[in-house]
């Protein structure tokens, strides 16, 4: 049994990581640490975990082999540095770090410690995401030309009511907007999927922001990416999608469009289908994330001391860098609007990068 510890016992640890680790034979969730000890203690009792420690020293010295970092993004750097000091493998929640400099250092320090650092891109392990990966390789829709990846979310609403019955801004939403907004917080998953599905790096990108609320980062934004293989990805992310509605509704979908058809996945409608010149195939639908699938792969990586199919630190750095750059591009464009409309800029840039123009249906 490989002993695992979790640092940061908040909502994603409770609903995602802890139940998933406990489902994987071969892994033992052995130790917990949270800066708020009552939280670690509560999780220990709820899930019958052997140890919850009040100090990081006790946690890291408990005999665990790997650490799962589930703290807020600004703490990831410190947690990974500490884990390297104690020579533990790390699976770190996304976004890997707050900026490129700290992420590169995290990767380097872990490498020097002879330990693996993984990024928690659990979307890759959904059976539907794996099916899309396979269908693309089987050329089920011919050559892939366009990915439309959309997650428009209300983030549980703009307001909450406090104990005095007053309406206040939701702390959850404010925190995530301050940490970088929807592209950095959630869009990194979609960016990672696009790179993984296409097995092709991003050679050009443009972020376009829309502000429904007045945070520094846009609360609704678009990211356009041109891949080395000639395909184009459009990611649309929102934390402001009907946030004030009495009844919230989310829009989460993938469309992968090729020269012979389309793969369509819709989370809310539980639909997943392949349409091509042979006909239509309705595929079994699965949720967009799989923590269990990720931990099955982590077990193999720890047993073999090799990353295998786990998303690496590099995957985390690239996705976070793209998301942050896109967000910064959008903010710059708001502060200093250019006279050229973004779609015109796209055409000019793509013309420079490719001999033949990449087909993109939003270019005039
Ligand atoms: N992969 C996904 O699908 C997914 C979904 C949601 C959140 N996340 C990511 O998971 C991470 C945590 O998110 P969350 O929603 O669980 O947050 P949360 O606020 O619910 O939990 C964070 C926990 O970390 C603890 N903590 C804070 N500072 C600490 C420190 N210095 N040392 C130890 N513990 C500390 C807090 O006390 C809290 O219990 C974030 O990076 C977030 O982006 C990932």
mmCIF file of C-alpha atoms and ligand atoms in Angstrom:
data_model
loop_
_atom_site.group_PDB
_atom_site.id
_atom_site.type_symbol
_atom_site.label_atom_id
_atom_site.label_comp_id
_atom_site.label_asym_id
_atom_site.label_seq_id
_atom_site.Cartn_x
_atom_site.Cartn_y
_atom_site.Cartn_z
ATOM 1 C CA UNK A 1 0.000 0.000 0.000
ATOM 2 C CA UNK A 2 1.342 3.408 -0.932
ATOM 3 C CA UNK A 3 0.655 5.981 1.768
ATOM 4 C CA UNK A 4 -0.724 9.321 0.628
ATOM 5 C CA UNK A 5 -1.234 12.615 2.485
ATOM 6 C CA UNK A 6 -3.488 15.544 1.665
ATOM 7 C CA UNK A 7 -2.599 19.123 2.472
ATOM 8 C CA UNK A 8 -5.622 21.448 2.413
ATOM 9 C CA UNK A 9 -8.875 19.800 3.531
ATOM 10 C CA UNK A 10 -11.441 22.067 1.840
ATOM 11 C CA UNK A 11 -14.224 21.349 -0.605
ATOM 12 C CA UNK A 12 -12.261 19.733 -3.445
ATOM 13 C CA UNK A 13 -10.473 17.444 -0.976
ATOM 14 C CA UNK A 14 -13.804 16.440 0.565
ATOM 15 C CA UNK A 15 -15.819 15.918 -2.615
ATOM 16 C CA UNK A 16 -13.121 14.935 -5.111
ATOM 17 C CA UNK A 17 -9.807 13.650 -3.772
ATOM 18 C CA UNK A 18 -10.617 11.858 -0.505
ATOM 19 C CA UNK A 19 -13.415 9.599 -1.830
ATOM 20 C CA UNK A 20 -11.420 8.838 -4.996
ATOM 21 C CA UNK A 21 -8.197 7.864 -3.187
ATOM 22 C CA UNK A 22 -10.197 5.613 -0.882
ATOM 23 C CA UNK A 23 -11.636 3.786 -3.919
ATOM 24 C CA UNK A 24 -8.246 2.848 -5.363
ATOM 25 C CA UNK A 25 -6.833 -0.392 -3.964
ATOM 26 C CA UNK A 26 -3.095 0.067 -3.627
ATOM 27 C CA UNK A 27 -3.328 3.621 -2.241
ATOM 28 C CA UNK A 28 -3.915 4.407 1.411
ATOM 29 C CA UNK A 29 -5.019 7.880 2.417
ATOM 30 C CA UNK A 30 -2.923 8.036 5.568
ATOM 31 C CA UNK A 31 -2.483 11.633 6.732
ATOM 32 C CA UNK A 32 -4.163 15.031 6.552
ATOM 33 C CA UNK A 33 -2.966 18.549 7.234
ATOM 34 C CA UNK A 34 -4.840 21.836 7.083
ATOM 35 C CA UNK A 35 -3.822 25.204 8.468
ATOM 36 C CA UNK A 36 -7.212 25.038 10.179
ATOM 37 C CA UNK A 37 -6.739 21.874 12.247
ATOM 38 C CA UNK A 38 -10.478 21.548 12.957
ATOM 39 C CA UNK A 39 -11.022 21.023 9.234
ATOM 40 C CA UNK A 40 -8.394 18.235 9.050
ATOM 41 C CA UNK A 41 -9.825 16.637 12.190
ATOM 42 C CA UNK A 42 -13.364 16.779 10.803
ATOM 43 C CA UNK A 43 -12.247 15.063 7.549
ATOM 44 C CA UNK A 44 -10.280 12.462 9.510
ATOM 45 C CA UNK A 45 -13.392 11.476 11.449
ATOM 46 C CA UNK A 46 -15.760 11.677 8.483
ATOM 47 C CA UNK A 47 -13.598 9.422 6.269
ATOM 48 C CA UNK A 48 -11.839 7.348 8.969
ATOM 49 C CA UNK A 49 -8.350 8.427 7.963
ATOM 50 C CA UNK A 50 -5.519 7.248 10.285
ATOM 51 C CA UNK A 51 -3.942 10.650 11.018
ATOM 52 C CA UNK A 52 -4.679 14.378 11.056
ATOM 53 C CA UNK A 53 -1.730 16.495 12.153
ATOM 54 C CA UNK A 54 -1.634 19.978 13.643
ATOM 55 C CA UNK A 55 1.810 20.753 12.150
ATOM 56 C CA UNK A 56 3.337 20.405 8.697
ATOM 57 C CA UNK A 57 6.460 18.794 10.177
ATOM 58 C CA UNK A 58 4.450 15.920 11.666
ATOM 59 C CA UNK A 59 2.460 15.558 8.442
ATOM 60 C CA UNK A 60 5.507 15.345 6.170
ATOM 61 C CA UNK A 61 7.331 13.011 8.582
ATOM 62 C CA UNK A 62 4.409 10.570 8.945
ATOM 63 C CA UNK A 63 5.680 8.017 6.417
ATOM 64 C CA UNK A 64 3.691 9.200 3.402
ATOM 65 C CA UNK A 65 5.232 8.795 -0.059
ATOM 66 C CA UNK A 66 3.190 11.366 -1.953
ATOM 67 C CA UNK A 67 1.360 14.568 -1.139
ATOM 68 C CA UNK A 68 -1.824 15.877 -2.740
ATOM 69 C CA UNK A 69 -1.906 19.682 -2.675
ATOM 70 C CA UNK A 70 -5.496 20.929 -2.322
ATOM 71 C CA UNK A 71 -4.889 24.405 -0.920
ATOM 72 C CA UNK A 72 -5.836 27.643 -2.739
ATOM 73 C CA UNK A 73 -3.577 28.498 -5.704
ATOM 74 C CA UNK A 74 -1.407 31.130 -3.935
ATOM 75 C CA UNK A 75 -0.295 28.439 -1.402
ATOM 76 C CA UNK A 76 0.712 25.788 -3.981
ATOM 77 C CA UNK A 77 4.252 27.150 -4.310
ATOM 78 C CA UNK A 78 4.985 26.847 -0.577
ATOM 79 C CA UNK A 79 3.408 23.384 -0.343
ATOM 80 C CA UNK A 80 5.440 22.033 -3.256
ATOM 81 C CA UNK A 81 8.672 23.556 -1.906
ATOM 82 C CA UNK A 82 8.030 21.873 1.460
ATOM 83 C CA UNK A 83 7.220 18.544 -0.217
ATOM 84 C CA UNK A 84 10.502 18.705 -2.166
ATOM 85 C CA UNK A 85 12.374 19.336 1.077
ATOM 86 C CA UNK A 86 10.858 16.163 2.544
ATOM 87 C CA UNK A 87 11.358 14.308 -0.781
ATOM 88 C CA UNK A 88 7.694 13.495 -1.463
ATOM 89 C CA UNK A 89 6.071 13.064 -4.876
ATOM 90 C CA UNK A 90 3.341 15.681 -5.454
ATOM 91 C CA UNK A 91 0.014 15.857 -7.253
ATOM 92 C CA UNK A 92 -0.924 19.531 -7.160
ATOM 93 C CA UNK A 93 -4.356 20.976 -7.884
ATOM 94 C CA UNK A 94 -4.666 23.410 -10.757
ATOM 95 C CA UNK A 95 -3.685 26.133 -11.419
ATOM 96 C CA UNK A 96 -0.198 24.834 -10.648
ATOM 97 C CA UNK A 97 1.099 28.242 -9.527
ATOM 98 C CA UNK A 98 0.457 31.949 -9.635
ATOM 99 C CA UNK A 99 3.023 32.814 -12.307
ATOM 100 C CA UNK A 100 5.521 31.207 -14.650
ATOM 101 C CA UNK A 101 8.526 32.007 -12.496
ATOM 102 C CA UNK A 102 7.217 30.173 -9.444
ATOM 103 C CA UNK A 103 5.914 27.216 -11.474
ATOM 104 C CA UNK A 104 9.275 26.748 -13.214
ATOM 105 C CA UNK A 105 11.001 26.849 -9.835
ATOM 106 C CA UNK A 106 8.539 24.318 -8.407
ATOM 107 C CA UNK A 107 9.317 21.977 -11.296
ATOM 108 C CA UNK A 108 13.076 22.458 -10.911
ATOM 109 C CA UNK A 109 13.144 21.949 -7.151
ATOM 110 C CA UNK A 110 11.089 18.757 -7.432
ATOM 111 C CA UNK A 111 13.352 17.447 -10.176
ATOM 112 C CA UNK A 112 16.434 18.174 -8.058
ATOM 113 C CA UNK A 113 14.798 16.290 -5.173
ATOM 114 C CA UNK A 114 14.357 13.308 -7.529
ATOM 115 C CA UNK A 115 10.581 13.394 -7.105
ATOM 116 C CA UNK A 116 7.676 13.646 -9.596
ATOM 117 C CA UNK A 117 5.348 16.643 -9.769
ATOM 118 C CA UNK A 118 1.951 16.197 -11.412
ATOM 119 C CA UNK A 119 -0.891 18.604 -12.178
ATOM 120 C CA UNK A 120 -4.434 17.634 -11.182
ATOM 121 C CA UNK A 121 -6.036 17.757 -14.638
ATOM 122 C CA UNK A 122 -8.754 15.255 -13.736
ATOM 123 C CA UNK A 123 -10.847 16.041 -16.888
ATOM 124 C CA UNK A 124 -8.410 13.910 -18.904
ATOM 125 C CA UNK A 125 -9.539 10.833 -16.980
ATOM 126 C CA UNK A 126 -13.261 11.121 -17.721
ATOM 127 C CA UNK A 127 -14.264 8.170 -19.927
ATOM 128 C CA UNK A 128 -15.853 10.659 -22.357
ATOM 129 C CA UNK A 129 -12.589 12.635 -22.631
ATOM 130 C CA UNK A 130 -10.710 9.365 -23.203
ATOM 131 C CA UNK A 131 -13.252 8.370 -25.889
ATOM 132 C CA UNK A 132 -12.739 11.717 -27.651
ATOM 133 C CA UNK A 133 -8.955 11.143 -27.497
ATOM 134 C CA UNK A 134 -9.417 7.713 -29.113
ATOM 135 C CA UNK A 135 -11.954 8.866 -31.742
ATOM 136 C CA UNK A 136 -9.621 11.663 -32.857
ATOM 137 C CA UNK A 137 -6.780 9.137 -33.251
ATOM 138 C CA UNK A 138 -9.070 6.779 -35.205
ATOM 139 C CA UNK A 139 -9.895 9.718 -37.522
ATOM 140 C CA UNK A 140 -13.614 9.174 -36.810
ATOM 141 C CA UNK A 141 -14.281 12.770 -37.896
ATOM 142 C CA UNK A 142 -11.463 13.002 -40.448
ATOM 143 C CA UNK A 143 -8.907 15.723 -39.756
ATOM 144 C CA UNK A 144 -9.798 17.839 -36.730
ATOM 145 C CA UNK A 145 -10.068 21.515 -37.627
ATOM 146 C CA UNK A 146 -11.897 23.163 -34.741
ATOM 147 C CA UNK A 147 -12.535 22.625 -31.033
ATOM 148 C CA UNK A 148 -15.276 24.622 -29.309
ATOM 149 C CA UNK A 149 -14.947 24.143 -25.537
ATOM 150 C CA UNK A 150 -17.475 26.036 -23.489
ATOM 151 C CA UNK A 151 -18.036 26.314 -19.760
ATOM 152 C CA UNK A 152 -20.387 29.123 -18.875
ATOM 153 C CA UNK A 153 -21.001 28.885 -15.144
ATOM 154 C CA UNK A 154 -22.836 30.890 -12.481
ATOM 155 C CA UNK A 155 -20.398 29.731 -9.757
ATOM 156 C CA UNK A 156 -23.315 29.207 -7.362
ATOM 157 C CA UNK A 157 -24.513 32.813 -7.739
ATOM 158 C CA UNK A 158 -23.287 36.328 -7.258
ATOM 159 C CA UNK A 159 -24.686 36.839 -3.762
ATOM 160 C CA UNK A 160 -25.122 35.009 -0.523
ATOM 161 C CA UNK A 161 -27.172 35.964 2.494
ATOM 162 C CA UNK A 162 -25.164 36.321 5.714
ATOM 163 C CA UNK A 163 -26.286 35.396 9.226
ATOM 164 C CA UNK A 164 -27.971 38.835 9.589
ATOM 165 C CA UNK A 165 -30.038 38.169 6.487
ATOM 166 C CA UNK A 166 -28.041 40.737 4.454
ATOM 167 C CA UNK A 167 -27.135 40.170 0.832
ATOM 168 C CA UNK A 168 -23.335 40.025 0.399
ATOM 169 C CA UNK A 169 -21.043 39.147 -2.526
ATOM 170 C CA UNK A 170 -20.257 35.438 -2.586
ATOM 171 C CA UNK A 171 -16.791 34.931 -1.064
ATOM 172 C CA UNK A 172 -16.251 31.898 -3.273
ATOM 173 C CA UNK A 173 -16.798 33.911 -6.448
ATOM 174 C CA UNK A 174 -14.830 36.956 -5.259
ATOM 175 C CA UNK A 175 -11.883 34.707 -4.293
ATOM 176 C CA UNK A 176 -11.818 32.966 -7.656
ATOM 177 C CA UNK A 177 -12.050 36.273 -9.536
ATOM 178 C CA UNK A 178 -9.136 37.670 -7.513
ATOM 179 C CA UNK A 179 -7.057 34.525 -8.155
ATOM 180 C CA UNK A 180 -7.275 35.157 -11.925
ATOM 181 C CA UNK A 181 -10.856 34.679 -13.105
ATOM 182 C CA UNK A 182 -12.513 31.913 -15.102
ATOM 183 C CA UNK A 183 -9.804 31.162 -17.673
ATOM 184 C CA UNK A 184 -7.066 30.694 -15.053
ATOM 185 C CA UNK A 185 -9.272 28.965 -12.503
ATOM 186 C CA UNK A 186 -11.240 26.599 -14.763
ATOM 187 C CA UNK A 187 -10.162 27.203 -18.379
ATOM 188 C CA UNK A 188 -6.812 25.505 -17.725
ATOM 189 C CA UNK A 189 -8.679 22.173 -17.899
ATOM 190 C CA UNK A 190 -10.023 22.973 -21.383
ATOM 191 C CA UNK A 191 -6.629 24.247 -22.558
ATOM 192 C CA UNK A 192 -5.060 21.030 -21.316
ATOM 193 C CA UNK A 193 -7.709 18.902 -23.054
ATOM 194 C CA UNK A 194 -7.142 20.698 -26.364
ATOM 195 C CA UNK A 195 -3.353 20.088 -26.213
ATOM 196 C CA UNK A 196 -3.848 16.490 -25.127
ATOM 197 C CA UNK A 197 -6.612 15.593 -27.596
ATOM 198 C CA UNK A 198 -4.757 17.127 -30.533
ATOM 199 C CA UNK A 199 -1.276 16.190 -29.306
ATOM 200 C CA UNK A 200 -0.293 19.567 -30.670
ATOM 201 C CA UNK A 201 1.203 22.645 -29.046
ATOM 202 C CA UNK A 202 -0.335 26.098 -29.173
ATOM 203 C CA UNK A 203 1.610 28.408 -31.500
ATOM 204 C CA UNK A 204 -0.611 31.482 -31.314
ATOM 205 C CA UNK A 205 -3.255 32.740 -28.900
ATOM 206 C CA UNK A 206 -5.570 35.660 -28.238
ATOM 207 C CA UNK A 207 -7.726 36.336 -25.192
ATOM 208 C CA UNK A 208 -10.841 38.467 -25.439
ATOM 209 C CA UNK A 209 -12.608 39.652 -22.299
ATOM 210 C CA UNK A 210 -16.146 40.640 -21.412
ATOM 211 C CA UNK A 211 -16.881 42.311 -18.084
ATOM 212 C CA UNK A 212 -20.251 41.828 -16.460
ATOM 213 C CA UNK A 213 -18.771 42.728 -13.039
ATOM 214 C CA UNK A 214 -15.927 45.094 -12.378
ATOM 215 C CA UNK A 215 -13.051 42.838 -11.373
ATOM 216 C CA UNK A 216 -9.579 43.229 -12.831
ATOM 217 C CA UNK A 217 -9.879 39.948 -14.737
ATOM 218 C CA UNK A 218 -12.794 39.526 -17.168
ATOM 219 C CA UNK A 219 -15.549 37.395 -15.650
ATOM 220 C CA UNK A 220 -16.556 36.076 -19.081
ATOM 221 C CA UNK A 221 -13.877 35.448 -21.650
ATOM 222 C CA UNK A 222 -12.832 33.832 -24.896
ATOM 223 C CA UNK A 223 -9.516 32.281 -25.753
ATOM 224 C CA UNK A 224 -8.586 31.513 -29.354
ATOM 225 C CA UNK A 225 -5.615 29.203 -29.927
ATOM 226 C CA UNK A 226 -3.951 28.055 -33.146
ATOM 227 C CA UNK A 227 -2.221 24.675 -32.800
ATOM 228 C CA UNK A 228 0.886 23.544 -34.592
ATOM 229 C CA UNK A 229 -1.164 20.878 -36.445
ATOM 230 C CA UNK A 230 -3.311 23.602 -38.039
ATOM 231 C CA UNK A 231 -6.397 23.109 -35.864
ATOM 232 C CA UNK A 232 -8.045 25.955 -33.971
ATOM 233 C CA UNK A 233 -9.470 25.901 -30.421
ATOM 234 C CA UNK A 234 -11.992 28.331 -29.008
ATOM 235 C CA UNK A 235 -12.453 28.216 -25.223
ATOM 236 C CA UNK A 236 -15.323 30.216 -23.704
ATOM 237 C CA UNK A 237 -15.385 30.487 -19.903
ATOM 238 C CA UNK A 238 -17.653 32.427 -17.589
ATOM 239 C CA UNK A 239 -18.160 32.995 -13.876
ATOM 240 C CA UNK A 240 -21.014 35.413 -14.630
ATOM 241 C CA UNK A 241 -23.429 33.306 -16.596
ATOM 242 C CA UNK A 242 -26.844 34.108 -15.103
ATOM 243 C CA UNK A 243 -25.302 34.624 -11.653
ATOM 244 C CA UNK A 244 -28.307 36.662 -10.517
ATOM 245 C CA UNK A 245 -30.948 34.260 -11.818
ATOM 246 C CA UNK A 246 -33.259 32.695 -9.289
ATOM 247 C CA UNK A 247 -32.820 29.411 -11.116
ATOM 248 C CA UNK A 248 -29.268 28.970 -12.387
ATOM 249 C CA UNK A 249 -28.389 27.199 -15.570
ATOM 250 C CA UNK A 250 -24.927 26.138 -16.737
ATOM 251 C CA UNK A 251 -23.696 25.550 -20.255
ATOM 252 C CA UNK A 252 -20.864 23.004 -20.517
ATOM 253 C CA UNK A 253 -20.069 21.483 -23.866
ATOM 254 C CA UNK A 254 -17.371 20.236 -26.194
ATOM 255 C CA UNK A 255 -17.649 20.237 -29.971
ATOM 256 C CA UNK A 256 -14.834 18.728 -31.982
ATOM 257 C CA UNK A 257 -15.326 19.525 -35.639
ATOM 258 C CA UNK A 258 -13.454 17.679 -38.362
ATOM 259 C CA UNK A 259 -13.392 17.287 -42.132
ATOM 260 C CA UNK A 260 -15.814 14.344 -41.766
ATOM 261 C CA UNK A 261 -18.191 15.201 -38.974
ATOM 262 C CA UNK A 262 -18.456 16.315 -35.395
ATOM 263 C CA UNK A 263 -18.185 14.922 -31.858
ATOM 264 C CA UNK A 264 -20.611 16.625 -29.472
ATOM 265 C CA UNK A 265 -20.564 16.336 -25.669
ATOM 266 C CA UNK A 266 -23.027 18.171 -23.463
ATOM 267 C CA UNK A 267 -22.696 17.828 -19.697
ATOM 268 C CA UNK A 268 -26.061 19.303 -18.767
ATOM 269 C CA UNK A 269 -28.003 17.271 -21.332
ATOM 270 C CA UNK A 270 -25.975 14.095 -20.657
ATOM 271 C CA UNK A 271 -25.491 13.689 -24.387
ATOM 272 C CA UNK A 272 -22.420 12.463 -26.256
ATOM 273 C CA UNK A 273 -22.552 11.698 -29.965
ATOM 274 C CA UNK A 274 -20.483 11.163 -33.064
ATOM 275 C CA UNK A 275 -21.888 12.279 -36.426
ATOM 276 C CA UNK A 276 -19.988 11.508 -39.615
ATOM 277 C CA UNK A 277 -20.554 10.298 -43.177
ATOM 278 C CA UNK A 278 -21.332 6.774 -41.866
ATOM 279 C CA UNK A 279 -24.200 7.961 -39.656
ATOM 280 C CA UNK A 280 -24.735 8.920 -36.028
ATOM 281 C CA UNK A 281 -23.466 7.030 -33.001
ATOM 282 C CA UNK A 282 -24.844 7.834 -29.548
ATOM 283 C CA UNK A 283 -21.996 7.209 -27.130
ATOM 284 C CA UNK A 284 -22.244 6.411 -23.414
ATOM 285 C CA UNK A 285 -22.129 9.698 -21.495
ATOM 286 C CA UNK A 286 -19.835 10.179 -18.469
ATOM 287 C CA UNK A 287 -19.277 13.166 -16.139
ATOM 288 C CA UNK A 288 -16.578 15.574 -17.319
ATOM 289 C CA UNK A 289 -14.185 14.764 -14.437
ATOM 290 C CA UNK A 290 -12.826 11.561 -12.974
ATOM 291 C CA UNK A 291 -10.816 11.794 -9.773
ATOM 292 C CA UNK A 292 -10.834 8.004 -9.472
ATOM 293 C CA UNK A 293 -9.387 7.594 -12.962
ATOM 294 C CA UNK A 294 -6.670 10.093 -12.043
ATOM 295 C CA UNK A 295 -5.762 8.154 -8.879
ATOM 296 C CA UNK A 296 -5.660 4.826 -10.733
ATOM 297 C CA UNK A 297 -3.083 6.417 -13.024
ATOM 298 C CA UNK A 298 -1.231 8.019 -10.091
ATOM 299 C CA UNK A 299 -0.899 4.584 -8.468
ATOM 300 C CA UNK A 300 0.773 3.245 -11.634
ATOM 301 C CA UNK A 301 3.070 6.284 -11.789
ATOM 302 C CA UNK A 302 4.143 5.814 -8.157
ATOM 303 C CA UNK A 303 4.644 2.064 -8.561
ATOM 304 C CA UNK A 304 6.707 2.468 -11.739
ATOM 305 C CA UNK A 305 8.380 5.741 -10.677
ATOM 306 C CA UNK A 306 7.543 7.137 -14.115
ATOM 307 C CA UNK A 307 4.791 9.634 -15.098
ATOM 308 C CA UNK A 308 2.976 7.324 -17.569
ATOM 309 C CA UNK A 309 -0.270 9.071 -18.545
ATOM 310 C CA UNK A 310 -0.283 11.505 -15.621
ATOM 311 C CA UNK A 311 -0.421 15.220 -16.540
ATOM 312 C CA UNK A 312 3.037 16.566 -15.730
ATOM 313 C CA UNK A 313 4.302 19.815 -14.234
ATOM 314 C CA UNK A 314 5.043 20.936 -17.808
ATOM 315 C CA UNK A 315 1.380 20.395 -18.754
ATOM 316 C CA UNK A 316 0.387 22.522 -15.758
ATOM 317 C CA UNK A 317 2.886 25.263 -16.595
ATOM 318 C CA UNK A 318 1.854 25.476 -20.262
ATOM 319 C CA UNK A 319 -1.893 25.582 -19.571
ATOM 320 C CA UNK A 320 -1.544 28.131 -16.764
ATOM 321 C CA UNK A 321 0.758 30.309 -18.856
ATOM 322 C CA UNK A 322 -1.691 30.308 -21.778
ATOM 323 C CA UNK A 323 -4.632 31.113 -19.479
ATOM 324 C CA UNK A 324 -2.771 33.927 -17.704
ATOM 325 C CA UNK A 325 -1.465 35.411 -20.947
ATOM 326 C CA UNK A 326 -4.990 35.361 -22.406
ATOM 327 C CA UNK A 327 -6.376 37.060 -19.311
ATOM 328 C CA UNK A 328 -3.614 39.702 -19.418
ATOM 329 C CA UNK A 329 -4.254 40.239 -23.142
ATOM 330 C CA UNK A 330 -7.934 40.850 -22.414
ATOM 331 C CA UNK A 331 -7.138 43.279 -19.571
ATOM 332 C CA UNK A 332 -4.624 45.195 -21.725
ATOM 333 C CA UNK A 333 -7.162 45.446 -24.528
ATOM 334 C CA UNK A 334 -9.715 46.905 -22.109
ATOM 335 C CA UNK A 335 -7.227 49.434 -20.703
ATOM 336 C CA UNK A 336 -5.781 50.392 -24.106
ATOM 337 C CA UNK A 337 -8.270 49.382 -26.786
ATOM 338 C CA UNK A 338 -6.568 48.848 -30.116
ATOM 339 C CA UNK A 339 -8.071 50.344 -33.254
ATOM 340 C CA UNK A 340 -7.903 46.955 -34.980
ATOM 341 C CA UNK A 341 -10.710 44.545 -34.128
ATOM 342 C CA UNK A 342 -9.441 41.227 -32.671
ATOM 343 C CA UNK A 343 -10.681 39.077 -35.563
ATOM 344 C CA UNK A 344 -8.622 41.203 -37.993
ATOM 345 C CA UNK A 345 -5.580 40.653 -35.794
ATOM 346 C CA UNK A 346 -6.200 36.905 -35.821
ATOM 347 C CA UNK A 347 -6.164 36.821 -39.597
ATOM 348 C CA UNK A 348 -2.924 38.807 -39.825
ATOM 349 C CA UNK A 349 -1.129 36.639 -37.239
ATOM 350 C CA UNK A 350 -2.257 33.328 -38.707
ATOM 351 C CA UNK A 351 -1.183 34.509 -42.144
ATOM 352 C CA UNK A 352 2.282 35.053 -40.722
ATOM 353 C CA UNK A 353 2.473 31.669 -39.011
ATOM 354 C CA UNK A 354 1.194 29.445 -41.778
ATOM 355 C CA UNK A 355 1.748 29.258 -45.515
ATOM 356 C CA UNK A 356 -1.842 28.339 -45.962
ATOM 357 C CA UNK A 357 -4.487 29.972 -43.827
ATOM 358 C CA UNK A 358 -5.974 27.878 -41.011
ATOM 359 C CA UNK A 359 -9.725 27.521 -41.540
ATOM 360 C CA UNK A 360 -11.430 29.508 -38.790
ATOM 361 C CA UNK A 361 -15.081 30.283 -39.143
ATOM 362 C CA UNK A 362 -14.954 33.490 -37.091
ATOM 363 C CA UNK A 363 -12.504 35.164 -39.490
ATOM 364 C CA UNK A 364 -14.216 37.322 -42.087
HETATM 365 N N1 LIG B 1 -9.796 20.115 -10.341
HETATM 366 C C1 LIG B 1 -10.987 20.565 -10.036
HETATM 367 O O1 LIG B 1 -11.973 20.138 -10.588
HETATM 368 C C2 LIG B 1 -11.100 21.627 -8.959
HETATM 369 C C3 LIG B 1 -12.344 22.058 -8.503
HETATM 370 C C4 LIG B 1 -12.381 23.014 -7.481
HETATM 371 C C5 LIG B 1 -11.205 23.531 -6.945
HETATM 372 N N2 LIG B 1 -10.006 23.119 -7.448
HETATM 373 C C6 LIG B 1 -8.729 23.658 -6.950
HETATM 374 O O2 LIG B 1 -8.455 23.062 -5.674
HETATM 375 C C7 LIG B 1 -7.790 23.991 -4.834
HETATM 376 C C8 LIG B 1 -8.571 24.144 -3.538
HETATM 377 O O3 LIG B 1 -9.873 24.558 -3.823
HETATM 378 P P1 LIG B 1 -11.088 24.366 -2.780
HETATM 379 O O4 LIG B 1 -12.304 24.786 -3.509
HETATM 380 O O5 LIG B 1 -11.055 23.037 -2.131
HETATM 381 O O6 LIG B 1 -10.712 25.500 -1.698
HETATM 382 P P2 LIG B 1 -11.233 25.602 -0.176
HETATM 383 O O7 LIG B 1 -11.053 27.023 0.212
HETATM 384 O O8 LIG B 1 -12.550 24.947 -0.005
HETATM 385 O O9 LIG B 1 -10.160 24.705 0.625
HETATM 386 C C9 LIG B 1 -8.831 25.074 0.803
HETATM 387 C C10 LIG B 1 -8.335 24.487 2.120
HETATM 388 O O10 LIG B 1 -6.943 24.805 2.226
HETATM 389 C C11 LIG B 1 -6.686 25.205 3.574
HETATM 390 N N3 LIG B 1 -5.490 26.050 3.587
HETATM 391 C C12 LIG B 1 -5.385 27.352 3.220
HETATM 392 N N4 LIG B 1 -4.121 27.780 3.388
HETATM 393 C C13 LIG B 1 -3.415 26.727 3.846
HETATM 394 C C14 LIG B 1 -2.058 26.543 4.187
HETATM 395 N N5 LIG B 1 -1.169 27.542 4.113
HETATM 396 N N6 LIG B 1 -1.674 25.316 4.617
HETATM 397 C C15 LIG B 1 -2.569 24.304 4.717
HETATM 398 N N7 LIG B 1 -3.864 24.425 4.428
HETATM 399 C C16 LIG B 1 -4.283 25.622 3.990
HETATM 400 C C17 LIG B 1 -7.945 25.936 4.007
HETATM 401 O O11 LIG B 1 -8.055 25.987 5.426
HETATM 402 C C18 LIG B 1 -9.032 25.087 3.360
HETATM 403 O O12 LIG B 1 -9.476 24.042 4.200
HETATM 404 C C19 LIG B 1 -7.642 25.294 -5.664
HETATM 405 O O13 LIG B 1 -6.394 25.293 -6.303
HETATM 406 C C20 LIG B 1 -8.751 25.151 -6.711
HETATM 407 O O14 LIG B 1 -8.474 25.861 -7.907
HETATM 408 C C21 LIG B 1 -9.942 22.159 -8.422
#
